[in-house]
Coordinates of C-alpha atoms and ligand atoms in Angstrom, one line a residue:
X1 CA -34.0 -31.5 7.3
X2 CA -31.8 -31.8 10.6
X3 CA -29.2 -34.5 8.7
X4 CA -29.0 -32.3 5.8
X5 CA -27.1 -29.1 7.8
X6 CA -25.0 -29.0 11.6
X7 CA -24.3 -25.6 13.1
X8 CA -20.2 -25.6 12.2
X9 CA -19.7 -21.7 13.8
X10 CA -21.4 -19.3 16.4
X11 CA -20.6 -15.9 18.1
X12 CA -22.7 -13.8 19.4
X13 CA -22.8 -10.6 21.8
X14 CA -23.3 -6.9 21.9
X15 CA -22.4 -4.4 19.2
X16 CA -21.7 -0.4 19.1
X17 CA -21.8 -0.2 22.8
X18 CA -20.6 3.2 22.8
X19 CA -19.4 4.6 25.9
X20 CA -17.9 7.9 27.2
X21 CA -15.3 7.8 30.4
X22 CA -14.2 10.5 32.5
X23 CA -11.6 10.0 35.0
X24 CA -10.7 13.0 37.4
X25 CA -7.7 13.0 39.1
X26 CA -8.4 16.7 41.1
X27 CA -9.2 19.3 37.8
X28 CA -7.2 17.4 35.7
X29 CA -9.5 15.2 33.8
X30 CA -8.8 12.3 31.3
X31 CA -11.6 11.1 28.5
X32 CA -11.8 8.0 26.3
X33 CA -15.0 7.5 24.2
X34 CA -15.2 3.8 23.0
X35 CA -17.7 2.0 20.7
X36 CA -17.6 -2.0 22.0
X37 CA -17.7 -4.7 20.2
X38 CA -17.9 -7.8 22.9
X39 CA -18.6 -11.7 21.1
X40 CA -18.5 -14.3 22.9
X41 CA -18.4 -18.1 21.6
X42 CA -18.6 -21.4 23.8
X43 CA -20.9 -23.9 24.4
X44 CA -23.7 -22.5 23.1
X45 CA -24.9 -24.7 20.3
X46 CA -28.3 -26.1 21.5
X47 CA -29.4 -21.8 21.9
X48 CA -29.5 -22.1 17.9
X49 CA -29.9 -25.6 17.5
X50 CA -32.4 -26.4 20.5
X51 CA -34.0 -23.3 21.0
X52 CA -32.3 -23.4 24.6
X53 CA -31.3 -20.1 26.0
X54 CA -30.3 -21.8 29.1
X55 CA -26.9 -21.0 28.5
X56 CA -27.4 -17.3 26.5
X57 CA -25.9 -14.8 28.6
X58 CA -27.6 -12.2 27.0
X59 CA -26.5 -10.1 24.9
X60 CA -28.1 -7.1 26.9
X61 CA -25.9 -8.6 30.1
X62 CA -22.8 -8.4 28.0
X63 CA -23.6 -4.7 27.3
X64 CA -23.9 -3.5 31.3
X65 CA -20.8 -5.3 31.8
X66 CA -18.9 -3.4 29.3
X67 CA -20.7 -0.7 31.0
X68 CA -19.7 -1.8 34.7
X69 CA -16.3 -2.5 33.9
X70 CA -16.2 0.9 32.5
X71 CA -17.0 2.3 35.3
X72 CA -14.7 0.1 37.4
X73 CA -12.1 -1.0 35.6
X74 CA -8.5 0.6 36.8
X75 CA -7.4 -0.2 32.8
X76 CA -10.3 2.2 31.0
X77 CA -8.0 5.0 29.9
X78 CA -6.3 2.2 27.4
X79 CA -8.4 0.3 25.4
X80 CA -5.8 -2.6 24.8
X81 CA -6.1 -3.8 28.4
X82 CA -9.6 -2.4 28.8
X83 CA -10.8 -4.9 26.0
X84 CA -8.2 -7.6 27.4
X85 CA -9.8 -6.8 31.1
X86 CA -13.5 -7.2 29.6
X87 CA -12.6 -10.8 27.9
X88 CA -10.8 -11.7 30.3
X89 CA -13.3 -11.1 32.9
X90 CA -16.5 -13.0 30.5
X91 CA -14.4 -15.7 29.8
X92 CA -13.7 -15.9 33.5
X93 CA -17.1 -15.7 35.0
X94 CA -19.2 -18.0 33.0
X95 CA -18.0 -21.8 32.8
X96 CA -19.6 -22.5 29.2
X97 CA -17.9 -19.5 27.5
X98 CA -14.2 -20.4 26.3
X99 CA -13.7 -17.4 24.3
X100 CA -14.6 -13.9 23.7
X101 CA -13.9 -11.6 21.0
X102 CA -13.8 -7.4 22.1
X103 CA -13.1 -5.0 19.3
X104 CA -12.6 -1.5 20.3
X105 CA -12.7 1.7 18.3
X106 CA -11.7 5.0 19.5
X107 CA -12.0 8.3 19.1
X108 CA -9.9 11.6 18.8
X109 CA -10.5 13.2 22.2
X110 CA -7.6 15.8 22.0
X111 CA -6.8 18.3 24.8
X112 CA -7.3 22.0 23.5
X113 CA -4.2 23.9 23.5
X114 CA -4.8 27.4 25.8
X115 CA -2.4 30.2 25.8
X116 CA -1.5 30.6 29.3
X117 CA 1.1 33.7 29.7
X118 CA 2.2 33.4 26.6
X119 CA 2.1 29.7 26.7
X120 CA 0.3 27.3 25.0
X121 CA -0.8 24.7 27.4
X122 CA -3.0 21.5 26.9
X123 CA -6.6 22.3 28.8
X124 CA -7.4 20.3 32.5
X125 CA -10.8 19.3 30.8
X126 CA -11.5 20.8 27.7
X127 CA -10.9 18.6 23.9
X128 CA -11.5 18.5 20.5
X129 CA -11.8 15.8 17.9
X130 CA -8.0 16.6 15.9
X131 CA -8.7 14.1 12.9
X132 CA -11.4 11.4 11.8
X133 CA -9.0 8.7 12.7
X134 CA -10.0 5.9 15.0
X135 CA -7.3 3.5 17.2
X136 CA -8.7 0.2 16.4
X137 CA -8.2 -2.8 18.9
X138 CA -9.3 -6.3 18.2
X139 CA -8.7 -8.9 21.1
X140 CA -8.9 -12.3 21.6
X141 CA -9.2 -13.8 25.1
X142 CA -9.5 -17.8 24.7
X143 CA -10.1 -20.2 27.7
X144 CA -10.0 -23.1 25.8
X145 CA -7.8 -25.0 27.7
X146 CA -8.8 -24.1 31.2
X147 CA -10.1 -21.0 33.0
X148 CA -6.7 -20.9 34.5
X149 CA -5.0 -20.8 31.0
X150 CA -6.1 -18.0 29.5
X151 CA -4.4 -16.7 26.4
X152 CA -4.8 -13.4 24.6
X153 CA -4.3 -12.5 20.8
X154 CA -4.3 -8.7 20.3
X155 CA -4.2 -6.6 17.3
X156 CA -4.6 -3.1 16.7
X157 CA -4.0 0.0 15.0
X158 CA -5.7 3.0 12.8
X159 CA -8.8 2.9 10.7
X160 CA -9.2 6.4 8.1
X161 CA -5.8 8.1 8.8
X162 CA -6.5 10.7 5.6
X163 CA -3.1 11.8 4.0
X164 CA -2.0 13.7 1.5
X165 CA 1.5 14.4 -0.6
X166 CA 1.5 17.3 -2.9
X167 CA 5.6 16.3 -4.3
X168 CA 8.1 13.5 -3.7
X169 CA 5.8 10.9 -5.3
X170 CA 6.7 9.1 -8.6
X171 CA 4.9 6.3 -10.5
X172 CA 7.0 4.9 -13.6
X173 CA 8.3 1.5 -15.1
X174 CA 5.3 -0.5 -15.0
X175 CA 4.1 -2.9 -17.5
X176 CA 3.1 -0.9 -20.8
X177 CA 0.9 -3.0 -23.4
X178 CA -2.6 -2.3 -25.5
X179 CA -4.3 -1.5 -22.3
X180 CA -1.9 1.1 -20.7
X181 CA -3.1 4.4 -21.0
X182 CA -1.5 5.8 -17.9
X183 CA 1.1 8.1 -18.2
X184 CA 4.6 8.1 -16.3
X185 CA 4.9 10.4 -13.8
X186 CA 8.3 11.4 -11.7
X187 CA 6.4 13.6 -10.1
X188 CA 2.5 13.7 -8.6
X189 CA 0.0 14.0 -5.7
X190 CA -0.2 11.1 -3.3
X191 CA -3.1 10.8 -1.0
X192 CA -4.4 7.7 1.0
X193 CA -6.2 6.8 3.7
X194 CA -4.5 4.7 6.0
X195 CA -6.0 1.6 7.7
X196 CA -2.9 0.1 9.9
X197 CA -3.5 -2.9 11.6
X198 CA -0.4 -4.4 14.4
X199 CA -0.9 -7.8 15.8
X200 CA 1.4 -9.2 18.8
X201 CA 2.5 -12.1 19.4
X202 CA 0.5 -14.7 21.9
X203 CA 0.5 -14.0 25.6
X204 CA -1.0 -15.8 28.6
X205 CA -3.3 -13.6 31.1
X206 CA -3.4 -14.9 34.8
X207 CA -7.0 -15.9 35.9
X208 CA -8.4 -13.3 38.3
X209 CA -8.0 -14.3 41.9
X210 CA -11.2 -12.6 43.0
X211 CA -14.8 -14.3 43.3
X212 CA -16.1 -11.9 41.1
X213 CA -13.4 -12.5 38.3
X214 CA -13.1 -9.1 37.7
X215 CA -8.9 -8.8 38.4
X216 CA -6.8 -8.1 35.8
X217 CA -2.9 -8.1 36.3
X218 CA -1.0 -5.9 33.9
X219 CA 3.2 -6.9 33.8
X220 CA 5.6 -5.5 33.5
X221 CA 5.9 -3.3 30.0
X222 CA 8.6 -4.2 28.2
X223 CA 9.7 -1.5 25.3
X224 CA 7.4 -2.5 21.9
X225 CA 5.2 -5.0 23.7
X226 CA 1.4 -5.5 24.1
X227 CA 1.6 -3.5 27.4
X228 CA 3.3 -1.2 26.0
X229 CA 1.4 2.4 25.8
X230 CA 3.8 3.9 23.4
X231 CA 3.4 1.7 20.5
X232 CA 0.5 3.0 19.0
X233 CA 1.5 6.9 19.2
X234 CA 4.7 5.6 18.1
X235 CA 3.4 3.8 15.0
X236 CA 1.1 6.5 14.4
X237 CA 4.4 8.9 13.7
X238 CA 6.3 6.2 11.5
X239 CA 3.0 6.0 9.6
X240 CA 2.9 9.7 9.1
X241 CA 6.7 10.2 9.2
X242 CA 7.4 7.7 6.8
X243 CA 4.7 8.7 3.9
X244 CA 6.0 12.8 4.6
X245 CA 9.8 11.9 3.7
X246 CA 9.8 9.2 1.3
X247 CA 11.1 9.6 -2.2
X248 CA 7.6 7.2 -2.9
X249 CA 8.0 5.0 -6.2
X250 CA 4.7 3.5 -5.4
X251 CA 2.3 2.9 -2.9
X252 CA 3.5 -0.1 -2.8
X253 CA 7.0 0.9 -1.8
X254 CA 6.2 3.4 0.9
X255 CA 3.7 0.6 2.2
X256 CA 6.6 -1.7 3.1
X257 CA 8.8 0.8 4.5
X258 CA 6.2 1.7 7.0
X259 CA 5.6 -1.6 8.0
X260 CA 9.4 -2.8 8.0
X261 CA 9.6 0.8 10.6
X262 CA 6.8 -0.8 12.3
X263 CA 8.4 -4.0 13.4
X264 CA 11.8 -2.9 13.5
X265 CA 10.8 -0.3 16.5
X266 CA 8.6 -3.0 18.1
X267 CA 9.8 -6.2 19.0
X268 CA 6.7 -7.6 20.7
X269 CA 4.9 -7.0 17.0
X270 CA 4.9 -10.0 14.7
X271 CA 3.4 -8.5 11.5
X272 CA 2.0 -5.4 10.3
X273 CA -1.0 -5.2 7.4
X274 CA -1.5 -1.3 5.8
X275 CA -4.4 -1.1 3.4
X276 CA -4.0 2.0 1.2
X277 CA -6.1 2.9 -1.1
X278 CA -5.0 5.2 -4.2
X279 CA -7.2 8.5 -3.3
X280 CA -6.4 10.0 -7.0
X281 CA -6.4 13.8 -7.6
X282 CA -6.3 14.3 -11.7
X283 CA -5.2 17.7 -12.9
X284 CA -7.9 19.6 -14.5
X285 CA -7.8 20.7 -18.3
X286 CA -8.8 24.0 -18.7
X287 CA -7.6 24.8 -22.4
X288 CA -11.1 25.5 -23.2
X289 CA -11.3 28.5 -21.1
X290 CA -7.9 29.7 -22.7
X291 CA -5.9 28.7 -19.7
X292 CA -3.2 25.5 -20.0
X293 CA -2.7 23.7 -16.5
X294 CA -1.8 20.6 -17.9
X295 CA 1.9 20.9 -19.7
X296 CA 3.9 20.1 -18.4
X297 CA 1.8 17.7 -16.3
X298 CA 4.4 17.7 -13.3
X299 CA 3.4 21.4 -12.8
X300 CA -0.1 21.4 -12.8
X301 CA -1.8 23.7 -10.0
X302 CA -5.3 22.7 -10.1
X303 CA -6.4 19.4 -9.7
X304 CA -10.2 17.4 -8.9
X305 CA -10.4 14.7 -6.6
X306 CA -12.0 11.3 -8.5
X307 CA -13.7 10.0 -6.0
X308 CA -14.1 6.4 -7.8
X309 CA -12.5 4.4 -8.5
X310 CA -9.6 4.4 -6.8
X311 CA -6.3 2.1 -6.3
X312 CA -6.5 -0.1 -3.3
X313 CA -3.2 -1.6 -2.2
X314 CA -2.5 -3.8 0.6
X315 CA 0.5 -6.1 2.2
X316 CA 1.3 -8.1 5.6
X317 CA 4.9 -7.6 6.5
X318 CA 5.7 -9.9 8.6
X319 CA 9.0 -10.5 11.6
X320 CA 11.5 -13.1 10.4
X321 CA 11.6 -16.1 12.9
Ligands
URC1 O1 1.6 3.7 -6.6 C1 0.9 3.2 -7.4 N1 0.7 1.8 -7.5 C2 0.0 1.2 -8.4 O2 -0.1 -0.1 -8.5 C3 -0.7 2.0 -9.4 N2 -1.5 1.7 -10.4 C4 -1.9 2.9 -11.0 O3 -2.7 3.1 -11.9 N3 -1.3 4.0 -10.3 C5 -0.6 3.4 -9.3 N4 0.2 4.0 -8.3

């Protein structure tokens, strides 16, 4: 059996570590509420192939760290250089693991707008979830060629931004044979929900100094980079922005507009992938209770979601060299 097969890929670590994080600075508080994804790969081969957990860092280990360096790391509030900060720091503290994999997703925590003297201000400490939207961060930290040559690989984004059009969306000219039943329409509803994904070009992270390996050195942030803390509010609004004031000939259309916005705001992004599917609405015929809602179509009031199928429509638009 053994010269039939060879182990050719492994990763393993913890999953849906999900983790709530207050910081207080006085009355004014701050929340983030993660769910971790932390993977590590290295030389851990003969743990599947030997039955050797001599070199399994288990994954019950890599869930307290997540969990310590929540509590300790100064880069928690930002899940970019949290996840960077937790790679970088399991990469750094165990010799036989050369890479680790930390996806991030967040959720809404918004502040809750108070009226305050006729004002509405944002509350010290009190939030609610504004939308079922989740900033998604995928990192890779990889020591491969030395602990003090650590590069890291980030992409990110949104996962289940739900939107919806209800005019200045058009669907015509496509090709018409025998199996073309779908009628043109210069006008319809457009509603998708967006999964945006961003990835950066390669950086290099400085090995932490400390014994513990727990340092992690943010630089400077140059405009549209990976340290950046704009870029994803910023491609949030372009995302939104974009789909609101488009004269949309497609999905397809308003897809790469978005993503040509995306990289021409942020020159530390390399490439931009939107998946979109088609979330149809069909207008409802109700001649047979005596009431026409159909001619002509472009005016029709009342409409049914079709839950399946739908459209799906996806691209990667990527920087020139
Ligand atoms: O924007 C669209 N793109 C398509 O490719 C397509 N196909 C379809 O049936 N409706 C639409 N709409």
């Amino acid at each position: 059996m053994a010269e039939l097969s060879s182990l050719s890929h492994a990763r393993y670590g913890k999953d849906k570590v999900r983790v709530l994080r207050v910081v207080r600075e006085g009355s004014w508080h701050h929340v983030v509420e993660y769910s971790v994804q932390a993977l590590l790969e290295g030389d851990i081969d003969v743990s599947y192939t030997k039955a050797d957990n001599s070199v399994v860092v288990a994954t019950d280990s890599v869930k307290n760290i997540t969990y310590y360096l929540a509590k300790t790391s100064p880069h928690i509030l930002n899940p970019e250089r949290f996840a960077l900060h937790l790679g970088t720091h399991l990469v750094s503290k165990y010799a036989h693991i050369h890479k680790a994999f930390v996806t991030i997703e967040q959720l809404r925590w918004t502040r809750i707008p108070v009226e305050t003297d006729g004002q509405s201000e944002p509350h010290a400490h009190s939030f609610y979830r504004d939308g079922e939207d989740k900033r998604i961060v995928k990192v890779e930290v990889d020591a491969t060629a030395g602990k003090n040559q650590i590069v890291g690989k980030v992409t990110a984004g949104i996962n289940d931004l739900l939107i919806l059009k209800s005019t200045g969306s058009a669907f015509t000219n496509f090709v018409r044979d025998e199996y073309t039943t779908l009628v043109e329409v210069d006008d319809r509803i457009f509603s998708t929900s967006v999964d945006l994904s961003y990835t950066f070009g390669q950086f290099n992270i400085p090995a932490p100094k400390d014994e513990k390996k727990l340092d992690f050195v943010v630089p400077k942030a140059e405009p549209g980079s990976i340290w950046d803390v704009e870029v994803p509010e910023k491609a949030r609004k372009v995302t939104l922005e974009t789909f609101a004031t488009d004269d949309s000939a497609s999905v397809q259309a308003t897809l790469y507009k978005m993503a040509q916005q995306i990289i021409a705001d942020n020159s530390g992004i390399q490439s931009v992938t939107y998946t979109l599917p088609n979330k149809h609405y069909v207008p409802v015929d109700m001649k047979y209770i005596g009431v026409d809602n159909i001619t002509p179509l472009t005016e029709a009031e009342v409409f049914t979601p079709l839950a399946a199928p739908s459209g799906l429509i996806s691209a990667t638009i990527s920087r020139k060299q």
